[in-house]
Short mmCIF file of C-alpha atoms in Angstrom, two decimals:
data_model
loop_
_atom_site.label_atom_id
_atom_site.label_comp_id
_atom_site.label_asym_id
_atom_site.label_seq_id
_atom_site.Cartn_x
_atom_site.Cartn_y
_atom_site.Cartn_z
CA MET A 1 -11.47 -21.34 -8.91
CA THR A 2 -9.90 -19.89 -5.94
CA PRO A 3 -6.31 -21.54 -5.08
CA THR A 4 -5.41 -23.57 -1.78
CA LEU A 5 -2.34 -24.55 0.74
CA THR A 6 -2.26 -26.35 3.04
CA LEU A 7 -1.57 -26.19 6.58
CA ASN A 8 0.20 -29.05 8.20
CA SER A 9 1.95 -29.08 11.53
CA LEU A 10 2.99 -32.84 10.48
CA LYS A 11 4.39 -32.38 6.89
CA ARG A 12 6.37 -28.14 8.09
CA ILE A 13 8.27 -27.72 5.42
CA PRO A 14 11.64 -26.21 7.64
CA LEU A 15 12.02 -22.57 7.66
CA LEU A 16 16.05 -22.67 7.27
CA LYS A 17 18.21 -24.17 4.64
CA THR A 18 20.35 -25.87 7.70
CA LYS A 19 17.61 -27.09 10.02
CA THR A 20 18.24 -25.75 13.53
CA HIS A 21 18.97 -28.78 15.94
CA HIS A 22 16.11 -28.46 19.18
CA PRO A 23 16.85 -32.55 19.93
CA ASP A 24 14.72 -31.76 23.41
CA HIS A 25 12.05 -29.28 22.53
CA GLU A 26 10.47 -26.84 19.88
CA PRO A 27 11.54 -23.42 20.74
CA GLN A 28 8.68 -21.76 22.70
CA LEU A 29 8.44 -18.35 21.66
CA PRO A 30 10.15 -15.50 24.54
CA ILE A 31 6.84 -14.27 25.40
CA SER A 32 6.99 -10.92 27.79
CA ASN A 33 3.46 -10.21 28.94
CA THR A 34 0.10 -11.53 27.31
CA LYS A 35 -2.66 -8.91 26.37
CA SER A 36 -6.56 -9.56 25.29
CA HIS A 37 -9.26 -7.79 24.94
CA PRO A 38 -9.44 -4.63 26.65
CA THR A 39 -13.70 -5.33 27.69
CA ARG A 40 -14.31 -8.38 26.66
CA PRO A 41 -12.65 -11.78 28.62
CA SER A 42 -9.41 -13.99 27.15
CA ALA A 43 -9.47 -17.84 27.14
CA THR A 44 -7.46 -17.75 30.52
CA ASP A 45 -10.27 -15.46 32.25
CA LEU A 46 -12.69 -18.31 31.05
CA PRO A 47 -14.69 -20.67 33.90
CA ASN A 48 -13.05 -24.07 32.42
CA PRO A 49 -11.08 -23.21 29.72
CA SER A 50 -10.36 -25.41 27.20
CA PRO A 51 -9.79 -25.52 23.19
CA SER A 52 -13.53 -25.00 22.21
CA ASN A 53 -13.05 -21.38 23.39
CA ASN A 54 -10.96 -21.07 20.09
CA THR A 55 -7.55 -18.91 21.24
CA GLY A 56 -5.54 -17.53 17.90
CA SER A 57 -3.18 -15.00 18.73
CA ILE A 58 -0.43 -12.58 17.41
CA TYR A 59 3.72 -11.74 18.48
CA PHE A 60 5.19 -8.87 17.75
CA ILE A 61 8.33 -9.63 16.91
CA GLY A 62 9.33 -5.97 15.66
CA THR A 63 8.80 -4.07 12.43
CA ALA A 64 6.38 -5.67 10.15
CA THR A 65 7.24 -9.13 11.86
CA THR A 66 4.27 -10.98 14.08
CA ILE A 67 3.34 -14.59 14.30
CA LEU A 68 -0.76 -15.63 14.10
CA SER A 69 -1.14 -18.41 15.59
CA TRP A 70 -4.28 -20.51 15.22
CA HIS A 71 -4.98 -24.03 15.64
CA GLY A 72 -2.00 -25.03 15.62
CA ALA A 73 -0.82 -23.64 12.24
CA ARG A 74 1.87 -20.66 12.21
CA ILE A 75 1.94 -17.96 9.86
CA LEU A 76 5.20 -15.34 9.86
CA THR A 77 4.92 -11.78 8.43
CA ASP A 78 7.36 -9.96 6.97
CA PRO A 79 10.71 -11.12 7.85
CA ASN A 80 13.05 -9.12 9.42
CA PHE A 81 15.73 -10.44 11.45
CA LEU A 82 18.24 -8.08 11.59
CA HIS A 83 19.74 -6.27 14.92
CA ALA A 84 20.16 -2.65 15.69
CA GLY A 85 23.45 -1.01 13.57
CA ASP A 86 21.99 -2.86 11.17
CA HIS A 87 21.72 -1.07 7.83
CA VAL A 88 19.05 -2.07 4.99
CA HIS A 89 18.29 -0.89 1.01
CA LEU A 90 15.00 0.66 0.32
CA GLY A 91 15.71 2.23 -3.01
CA PRO A 92 19.03 4.12 -5.32
CA GLY A 93 20.95 6.11 -2.30
CA VAL A 94 18.99 5.07 0.92
CA THR A 95 19.81 3.48 3.03
CA SER A 96 18.22 2.96 6.92
CA GLU A 97 19.93 1.95 10.07
CA ARG A 98 17.90 -0.36 12.47
CA LEU A 99 17.12 0.92 15.65
CA SER A 100 15.76 -2.04 17.46
CA ASN A 101 16.34 -5.70 18.51
CA PRO A 102 13.89 -7.95 17.37
CA SER A 103 12.47 -9.84 20.10
CA VAL A 104 13.14 -13.69 18.65
CA ASP A 105 16.40 -14.47 16.52
CA ILE A 106 15.07 -16.25 13.56
CA ASP A 107 17.30 -19.46 14.72
CA ALA A 108 14.89 -19.61 17.76
CA LEU A 109 11.51 -19.87 15.64
CA PRO A 110 9.39 -22.45 16.22
CA ALA A 111 8.11 -24.53 13.09
CA LEU A 112 5.84 -22.42 10.69
CA ASP A 113 3.64 -23.18 7.92
CA CYS A 114 4.50 -19.94 5.58
CA ILE A 115 4.90 -16.41 5.14
CA LEU A 116 2.84 -13.34 4.02
CA LEU A 117 5.17 -11.43 2.55
CA SER A 118 3.79 -7.36 2.09
CA HIS A 119 6.35 -6.40 -0.58
CA TYR A 120 9.29 -7.03 -1.37
CA HIS A 121 11.70 -4.41 0.59
CA GLU A 122 14.55 -5.27 3.04
CA ASP A 123 12.91 -3.77 6.13
CA HIS A 124 10.15 -6.52 5.27
CA PHE A 125 12.80 -9.28 3.67
CA ASP A 126 16.47 -8.09 4.86
CA ARG A 127 19.50 -10.44 2.93
CA LEU A 128 19.83 -12.52 6.29
CA VAL A 129 16.53 -14.05 5.76
CA GLU A 130 16.69 -14.51 1.77
CA ASP A 131 20.09 -15.61 2.78
CA SER A 132 18.77 -18.40 5.00
CA LEU A 133 15.46 -19.44 3.53
CA SER A 134 15.07 -22.54 2.46
CA ARG A 135 14.21 -22.31 -1.18
CA GLN A 136 10.88 -24.58 -0.49
CA PHE A 137 9.30 -22.49 2.45
CA PRO A 138 5.62 -21.66 1.53
CA ILE A 139 5.48 -17.65 0.72
CA ILE A 140 2.84 -15.32 -0.60
CA SER A 141 3.70 -12.09 -1.61
CA THR A 142 2.66 -9.92 -4.19
CA PRO A 143 3.57 -10.69 -8.12
CA HIS A 144 6.39 -8.11 -8.03
CA ALA A 145 7.59 -9.70 -5.49
CA LYS A 146 7.08 -13.39 -6.75
CA SER A 147 8.89 -11.90 -9.93
CA CYS A 148 11.94 -11.57 -7.51
CA LEU A 149 12.00 -14.25 -5.40
CA THR A 150 12.03 -17.05 -8.60
CA SER A 151 14.23 -14.68 -11.02
CA SER A 152 16.47 -16.98 -12.56
CA SER A 153 19.12 -14.36 -11.78
CA LYS A 154 18.68 -15.52 -9.10
CA PRO A 155 21.61 -17.96 -7.65
CA GLU A 156 18.98 -19.92 -5.55
CA PRO A 157 15.45 -19.14 -6.61
CA PHE A 158 13.10 -19.82 -4.50
CA GLN A 159 10.37 -22.75 -5.30
CA ASN A 160 7.33 -22.32 -4.14
CA VAL A 161 5.41 -18.39 -3.84
CA THR A 162 2.49 -18.05 -4.22
CA ALA A 163 1.63 -14.42 -6.33
CA LEU A 164 -2.16 -12.27 -5.30
CA ASP A 165 -3.15 -9.59 -6.40
CA PHE A 166 -5.86 -6.41 -5.43
CA PHE A 167 -8.66 -8.59 -3.95
CA GLU A 168 -7.25 -12.26 -4.90
CA SER A 169 -7.13 -14.64 -2.88
CA LEU A 170 -5.95 -18.37 -0.61
CA ILE A 171 -8.07 -20.30 0.92
CA MET A 172 -5.65 -22.63 4.09
CA PRO A 173 -7.60 -25.54 5.10
CA ILE A 174 -5.49 -26.53 8.30
CA ALA A 175 -5.06 -30.30 8.40
CA GLN A 176 -6.43 -31.77 12.14
CA PRO A 177 -5.18 -34.41 14.10
CA ALA A 178 -7.88 -37.27 13.56
CA SER A 179 -8.49 -37.18 17.56
CA ALA A 180 -9.06 -33.36 17.53
CA ASN A 181 -12.90 -32.29 18.31
CA SER A 182 -13.95 -29.52 15.99
CA ASN A 183 -17.47 -31.22 15.30
CA GLY A 184 -17.08 -32.02 11.75
CA LYS A 185 -15.66 -28.11 10.66
CA THR A 186 -12.18 -28.68 8.96
CA PRO A 187 -10.64 -24.77 10.27
CA GLN A 188 -9.17 -22.47 7.58
CA ILE A 189 -8.06 -19.37 7.00
CA LYS A 190 -8.27 -17.28 3.86
CA VAL A 191 -6.16 -14.60 3.00
CA THR A 192 -7.28 -11.96 0.27
CA ALA A 193 -4.64 -9.53 -1.00
CA MET A 194 -5.97 -5.87 -0.18
CA PRO A 195 -4.82 -2.39 -1.99
CA GLY A 196 -2.36 -0.52 -0.66
CA LYS A 197 0.15 2.71 -2.40
CA HIS A 198 4.04 2.88 -0.84
CA VAL A 199 4.02 6.08 -2.76
CA PRO A 200 1.42 8.53 -3.02
CA PRO A 201 -0.49 9.71 -6.90
CA GLY A 202 1.30 12.01 -8.73
CA PRO A 203 4.41 12.44 -10.40
CA LEU A 204 6.67 10.79 -8.54
CA ALA A 205 4.17 7.57 -7.96
CA VAL A 206 4.77 7.71 -12.12
CA ALA A 207 8.74 8.42 -12.00
CA ASN A 208 9.04 5.06 -9.30
CA ASP A 209 6.99 3.14 -11.23
CA LEU A 210 9.34 4.08 -14.02
CA LEU A 211 12.35 3.09 -12.05
CA GLY A 212 11.29 0.80 -9.83
CA ALA A 213 12.80 1.99 -7.04
CA VAL A 214 9.99 1.50 -4.15
CA PRO A 215 8.53 -1.99 -4.36
CA PRO A 216 3.92 -1.99 -5.15
CA THR A 217 3.05 -3.36 -1.64
CA ASN A 218 -0.46 -5.52 -0.52
CA GLY A 219 -2.40 -5.30 2.44
CA TRP A 220 -4.28 -8.48 3.52
CA LEU A 221 -7.52 -9.64 4.72
CA LEU A 222 -7.32 -13.12 6.87
CA GLU A 223 -10.13 -14.12 7.47
CA LEU A 224 -10.23 -16.98 10.50
CA GLY A 225 -13.58 -20.22 9.63
CA TYR A 226 -14.61 -23.35 9.26
CA THR A 227 -15.61 -24.67 6.77
CA ALA A 228 -18.67 -27.87 6.92
CA SER A 229 -18.86 -30.37 4.12
CA THR A 230 -23.16 -30.68 3.56
CA GLY A 231 -23.93 -33.04 0.71
CA SER A 232 -21.61 -31.80 -2.23
CA ALA A 233 -21.34 -28.85 -0.94
CA GLN A 234 -19.51 -26.33 1.50
CA ASN A 235 -20.28 -24.20 3.58
CA SER A 236 -18.18 -21.37 5.26
CA GLU A 237 -17.97 -19.62 8.65
CA VAL A 238 -16.00 -16.34 9.04
CA GLY A 239 -15.08 -16.55 13.46
CA TYR A 240 -12.67 -13.37 12.99
CA ARG A 241 -11.65 -10.77 10.27
CA ILE A 242 -8.23 -9.51 10.44
CA TYR A 243 -6.85 -6.94 8.45
CA ILE A 244 -3.07 -5.70 8.01
CA SER A 245 -2.88 -2.80 6.01
CA GLY A 246 0.68 -2.85 4.95
CA ASP A 247 3.01 -0.12 4.37
CA THR A 248 0.50 2.02 2.86
CA LEU A 249 -0.48 6.06 2.19
CA LEU A 250 -3.74 6.74 2.89
CA ILE A 251 -5.30 6.76 -0.27
CA ASP A 252 -8.57 6.70 -2.04
CA GLU A 253 -7.83 2.88 -3.10
CA LEU A 254 -8.40 2.30 0.62
CA LYS A 255 -12.28 2.73 1.13
CA GLN A 256 -12.88 -0.18 -1.70
CA ILE A 257 -11.63 -2.40 1.65
CA PRO A 258 -15.31 -1.52 2.89
CA GLN A 259 -17.10 -1.27 0.49
CA TRP A 260 -15.60 -4.84 -0.85
CA LEU A 261 -16.82 -6.40 2.48
CA GLN A 262 -19.91 -4.90 2.15
CA GLY A 263 -20.60 -3.91 6.26
CA GLN A 264 -18.82 -7.33 7.66
CA LYS A 265 -17.04 -6.38 10.77
CA ILE A 266 -12.81 -5.85 11.39
CA ASP A 267 -12.15 -7.41 14.61
CA LEU A 268 -8.44 -7.11 14.63
CA MET A 269 -6.18 -4.41 12.29
CA LEU A 270 -1.82 -4.87 12.30
CA ILE A 271 -1.80 -1.01 11.13
CA HIS A 272 2.35 0.01 9.51
CA LEU A 273 2.65 3.08 10.51
CA GLY A 274 5.94 5.22 11.40
CA GLY A 275 5.80 8.37 9.34
CA THR A 276 8.31 6.86 6.72
CA THR A 277 10.47 9.34 4.76
CA ILE A 278 12.78 8.83 1.84
CA PRO A 279 15.30 9.37 1.16
CA GLY A 280 16.03 10.19 5.02
CA PRO A 281 14.86 12.18 8.68
CA LYS A 282 17.67 14.74 7.30
CA MET A 283 15.99 15.51 4.39
CA PRO A 284 12.36 14.43 4.25
CA LEU A 285 11.08 15.05 0.63
CA LEU A 286 9.20 12.09 0.77
CA MET A 287 6.27 9.84 3.99
CA VAL A 288 5.84 6.67 2.21
CA THR A 289 3.86 5.02 5.24
CA MET A 290 1.38 6.53 7.75
CA ASP A 291 1.89 9.07 10.11
CA GLY A 292 0.06 8.74 13.78
CA ALA A 293 -3.15 11.48 11.67
CA GLN A 294 -2.95 9.34 9.22
CA GLY A 295 -3.64 5.92 11.22
CA VAL A 296 -6.72 7.48 12.69
CA LYS A 297 -8.02 8.56 10.21
CA LEU A 298 -7.19 5.00 9.02
CA MET A 299 -9.15 2.92 11.85
CA LYS A 300 -12.78 5.42 11.05
CA LEU A 301 -12.05 4.39 7.91
CA MET A 302 -11.58 0.26 8.35
CA ASN A 303 -13.69 0.74 11.79
CA PRO A 304 -11.70 -2.48 13.24
CA ASP A 305 -13.21 -3.27 16.74
CA ILE A 306 -9.19 -3.65 17.96
CA THR A 307 -6.48 -1.45 16.23
CA ILE A 308 -2.21 -3.26 16.60
CA PRO A 309 0.16 -0.23 15.98
CA ILE A 310 3.25 -2.09 14.35
CA HIS A 311 6.13 -1.12 12.01
CA TYR A 312 6.07 2.53 13.57
CA ASP A 313 9.96 2.90 15.00
CA ASP A 314 12.44 0.21 14.39
CA TYR A 315 14.27 2.64 11.49
CA ASP A 316 15.80 5.76 11.67
CA VAL A 317 14.05 7.22 8.46
CA MET A 318 10.36 6.48 10.73
CA VAL A 319 10.00 10.09 12.07
CA SER A 320 6.58 9.67 13.50
CA GLY A 321 6.19 6.94 15.95
CA LEU A 322 4.35 5.47 18.68
CA ASP A 323 3.53 8.25 20.40
CA ASP A 324 2.45 10.44 17.68
CA PHE A 325 0.08 7.41 17.30
CA LYS A 326 -1.23 7.97 20.80
CA LYS A 327 -1.59 11.40 20.38
CA GLU A 328 -4.05 11.49 17.75
CA VAL A 329 -5.84 8.43 19.36
CA ASP A 330 -6.57 9.90 22.50
CA GLY A 331 -7.68 13.01 20.39
CA ALA A 332 -10.00 11.06 18.79
CA GLY A 333 -11.53 9.08 22.03
CA LEU A 334 -10.47 5.88 20.70
CA GLN A 335 -8.45 4.81 23.38
CA ASP A 336 -10.65 1.69 23.91
CA LYS A 337 -10.15 0.73 20.68
CA VAL A 338 -5.98 0.24 20.62
CA VAL A 339 -3.81 -2.41 22.31
CA TYR A 340 -0.25 -1.38 22.51
CA LEU A 341 2.20 -4.37 22.26
CA ASP A 342 6.08 -4.25 23.48
CA ARG A 343 8.19 -6.26 21.12
CA GLY A 344 7.95 -9.75 22.65
CA GLY A 345 3.76 -9.41 23.45
CA GLU A 346 1.48 -11.12 22.77
CA TYR A 347 -2.91 -10.44 21.61
CA GLN A 348 -4.99 -13.36 22.26
CA PHE A 349 -8.64 -13.17 20.51
CA GLN A 350 -11.35 -15.56 20.59
CA VAL A 351 -12.59 -17.40 17.22
CA ARG A 352 -16.67 -17.53 16.54
CA GLY A 353 -17.97 -20.20 15.26
CA LEU A 354 -16.78 -23.27 17.07
#
């Protein structure tokens, strides 16, 4: 049976150990600009906009850190809130300097419901985050990350971590106020772990498995939709699909994803780029995230309606920046299929089905 995690804005667990005091109001995200589908109107462009337009959004903080908002629920991905000049440890003898600042600091975030963590790596879950988070806050991640986060060897193990292996799912119903006009339907987000590999197949992957230098990683498929009870049964409708690649290379296992979808459309892809090299740019022996060329090949494989690139230039080990991806996109004639967000930018989308 698929496990569940109910998202309830009235019963949220505080994100931080030390609750930030906001006496007058809940913090608002500092949104620098808002974009929408390049060929379809956003909710605010429609006549008489209302909640029935069912608007969701992705807010880009930096690296692979985003906030997905829909029906009052907020999901934080890959929390990394270090600043320019700070360093992360990425493996034995491998460190990297952050070159950018997040668009908002962790103690200035609005209330959140859970964290979606692609893998246990410091540029996705830095030491500041690990030290400051409430141990009860819900985290969804890989089996490896759960074993690390909940280890009894830690002074303060995390207590609320759900592990999903490839193609395992978690259903997150979103509790709604009694006054909400949902036509008897309950909004929900279904999260399914998707394949990914941070290290290319071959001898180095075998060595990495033995050494545990680079952690295993997940991609994610988020299906936003509704359930409606009919007698004793529940019928689910998916109104929007978001695929998050995670820190993967273009590997054969990714071909399983379109097969698993069986012709169902991906509406939005968040793609991790950067052409990350280890041990570093001065000695680029191994690429462990997609560069621009691989990114466009993944677009062609997944065929999403819209792609948003993230995780492309925040650290000095990333040697294939956004310009590389743009060049490949333009060369493939896919300009109308990509939306570029600056840090602090928001993308709004419409979920079908209400």
